[in-house]
């Protein structure tokens, strides 16, 4: 393949992986924006989403098959269930800690993350599980570029979800309330906004999007694993920082950008796939040094 | 409402039991008697016990050293560090490489390992601590993973197989190669770590950490440079880990990337938090819990981490100050 074709192919790969990162980063960023919590459990929520999808497909396969229709149903059901799980976690573990020192709530988030992945590890016996989706693997060519139907559907689905979220945040009262709470929680409470309800909704939406990303990753990679959320949690944080943490369009942009950086980074001779994660971590550090507010963030000093 | 009341009552009862139990240590006579008895017991223990017991106790002392280092960062400065195993790895691999590849004497490698940890600590800490304290948590988490990947993929670190043939330390002409030698070596290190921790806590620096932890803005207003002060805590704590890593390498003579996983960072953190962050007896207690529970009942095996995670959550929700109670101070009595 000629160089420009490799680049085009990587552009497409990068956009696809980047859209997964973006979907997870949105939840990360939303939660950070609203209660200033780095939710370590978010990567594990993504993993739980993938396992929910797996369980649904295993049950549904004999009845309605494991093609696209049942995947879509499974996606919606898992998003709802995992969204509710997010709300429960928020209620049990985070809400009592909102007034506690920051260190306590961070440790709580770590504990939640460990509880989630250790539970799944025990239930799945720690093995890789094949994701039983039966979707087209045949590829077609545009020029010399190879595409599969699956990848195109996944990327369209990811962008659709991001678009719906964007509408939700910008056009509904709930979205408005979320943005307001991110600015000043106490004043919102005085204005009669049910802050706890909005926080719960934020967790629902963020977790549901992560679950969707988890299922898509299951379809894309073909296998899932209890530890799959660990690295993507880090990547999502990196994406959120690149875009500007707390800013939702920033998380989408950051995710896509990080996906592209990784896809092109693996093409650089000295980096390759082995150093892919080191490469994106280096980007995190560089952004923290030179552009800590991210691409879309405005420089502002933290208020007391 | 009734449910909350019951909950309150249960936690209060547990609290009062723990406090009466530990109140003994508030009395100086009892405290020092206990400490001397414990020290005497630990000194004669290798003559009385099996190699297996000595191995566990050495591991315990080792945990005390590592966790006291982590305690400087988490307990004193109030920063969450999730990649402590990486700094431990930096120390272990510095000693490992210098000793096995260049034949350097063990004791001479220690300054290099501290230097490497300081460099790594500055590289991670400077960009992060300048911004927000809690960014450090996730950046160290990433750093832990990156360090593991790096030592796995480099040639000089021996890749996934690791390093072998690290030389044993020689002290006064004796090569330390028996488990009882390492027992005493780590015992002395643990005592040193406790001493240094107390001195740091009572130093000007220690007080500034406490101030920042309690109220960052007020501390800054009083002229404390928050970033520098936190950076000191981070670098000093990291160096503790690196020194422990060097001794670990000397004891094992072979190290591989598997000894420095995320799980290890979590276990260190667990020990610091369970007993009581920032309190030295609490950290020691936490180490005893974390090291001994899996030894006592090996059946729990794969549930071990789940159990620890649930304990961590419960501690955070109901007893964030840890198991070891705070000593009543004048302000608490008011």
XYZ file of C-alpha atoms in Angstrom, chain A residues 28 32 36-38 40 92-94 96-97 102-108 110-119 121-122 125 227 230-231 233-234 237 241 245 274-275 277-279 281 284-285 288-290 292 302-304, chain B residues 74-75 78-80 82 123-124 126-128 130-143 145-146 149-151 153-154 213 216-217 262-263 266 269-270 273 277 302-303 305-306 308-310 312-313 316-317 320:
108
model
C -15.575 10.437 33.066
C -15.710 15.118 37.090
C -15.122 16.793 40.867
C -14.550 13.077 41.296
C -12.095 11.028 39.258
C -11.845 5.102 38.752
C -24.222 3.801 48.010
C -20.601 4.796 47.670
C -20.227 8.365 46.481
C -22.248 9.820 51.532
C -18.741 11.014 50.670
C -11.186 14.513 48.577
C -8.803 11.705 49.421
C -11.613 9.637 50.968
C -13.850 9.781 47.929
C -10.936 8.895 45.646
C -10.151 5.833 47.736
C -13.839 4.936 47.718
C -10.816 2.805 43.865
C -12.577 0.357 46.194
C -15.668 0.349 43.957
C -13.513 -0.308 40.915
C -11.823 -3.240 42.642
C -15.115 -4.680 43.829
C -16.499 -4.556 40.288
C -13.601 -6.188 38.503
C -12.875 -8.753 41.189
C -16.511 -9.835 41.158
C -13.079 -11.988 37.641
C -14.531 -14.568 40.008
C -13.117 -17.470 36.152
C -9.512 -6.356 33.200
C -8.383 -0.725 33.416
C -6.494 0.610 30.442
C -10.138 4.100 32.120
C -6.662 5.613 31.790
C -8.909 10.230 31.482
C -7.667 15.995 29.773
C -11.850 17.915 31.698
C 4.301 -2.485 21.915
C 4.815 1.119 22.935
C 0.209 2.813 25.658
C 3.489 4.440 26.652
C 3.001 6.809 23.724
C 0.721 8.286 28.439
C -1.049 12.886 28.842
C 2.076 14.207 30.579
C -0.557 18.350 31.647
C 2.644 20.348 31.267
C 1.791 22.560 28.311
C -3.464 21.585 31.347
C -9.658 27.291 40.707
C -12.163 28.928 42.983
C -12.258 28.141 46.648
C -1.040 9.490 51.292
C -1.243 10.000 55.028
C -3.126 13.640 51.594
C -2.302 12.732 47.990
C -3.499 9.502 46.466
C -1.792 4.459 42.871
C 9.031 13.862 36.178
C 5.628 12.657 37.336
C 6.045 18.303 38.804
C 3.554 18.555 35.913
C 0.790 16.993 37.984
C 1.238 22.036 39.862
C -2.386 21.509 38.801
C -4.643 19.583 41.129
C -3.791 17.163 43.891
C -6.184 14.502 42.666
C -4.748 14.388 39.156
C -1.815 12.704 40.833
C -3.928 9.625 41.558
C -4.608 8.808 37.967
C -1.250 9.906 36.640
C 0.519 7.623 39.104
C -1.906 4.870 38.111
C -0.811 5.366 34.519
C 2.829 5.618 35.513
C 1.291 0.595 34.194
C 3.773 2.330 31.904
C 5.276 -2.166 30.233
C 8.641 -0.468 29.873
C 10.592 -2.938 31.995
C 9.908 -4.454 26.725
C 13.426 -3.182 27.297
C -4.061 18.486 53.865
C -4.992 24.033 51.085
C -6.091 27.632 50.610
C -1.027 -2.662 39.976
C -2.220 -5.183 42.574
C -3.195 -1.486 45.792
C -2.358 1.458 49.771
C -4.740 -0.916 51.517
C -5.664 3.088 54.721
C -3.650 7.055 57.274
C -9.213 -15.532 44.740
C -11.665 -13.797 47.091
C -8.837 -8.899 46.850
C -12.602 -8.717 46.811
C -10.002 -6.301 50.940
C -11.879 -4.050 48.519
C -15.109 -4.410 50.482
C -11.734 -0.623 52.093
C -15.169 0.637 51.091
C -14.070 4.717 54.002
C -17.811 4.966 54.576
C -12.357 7.079 57.384
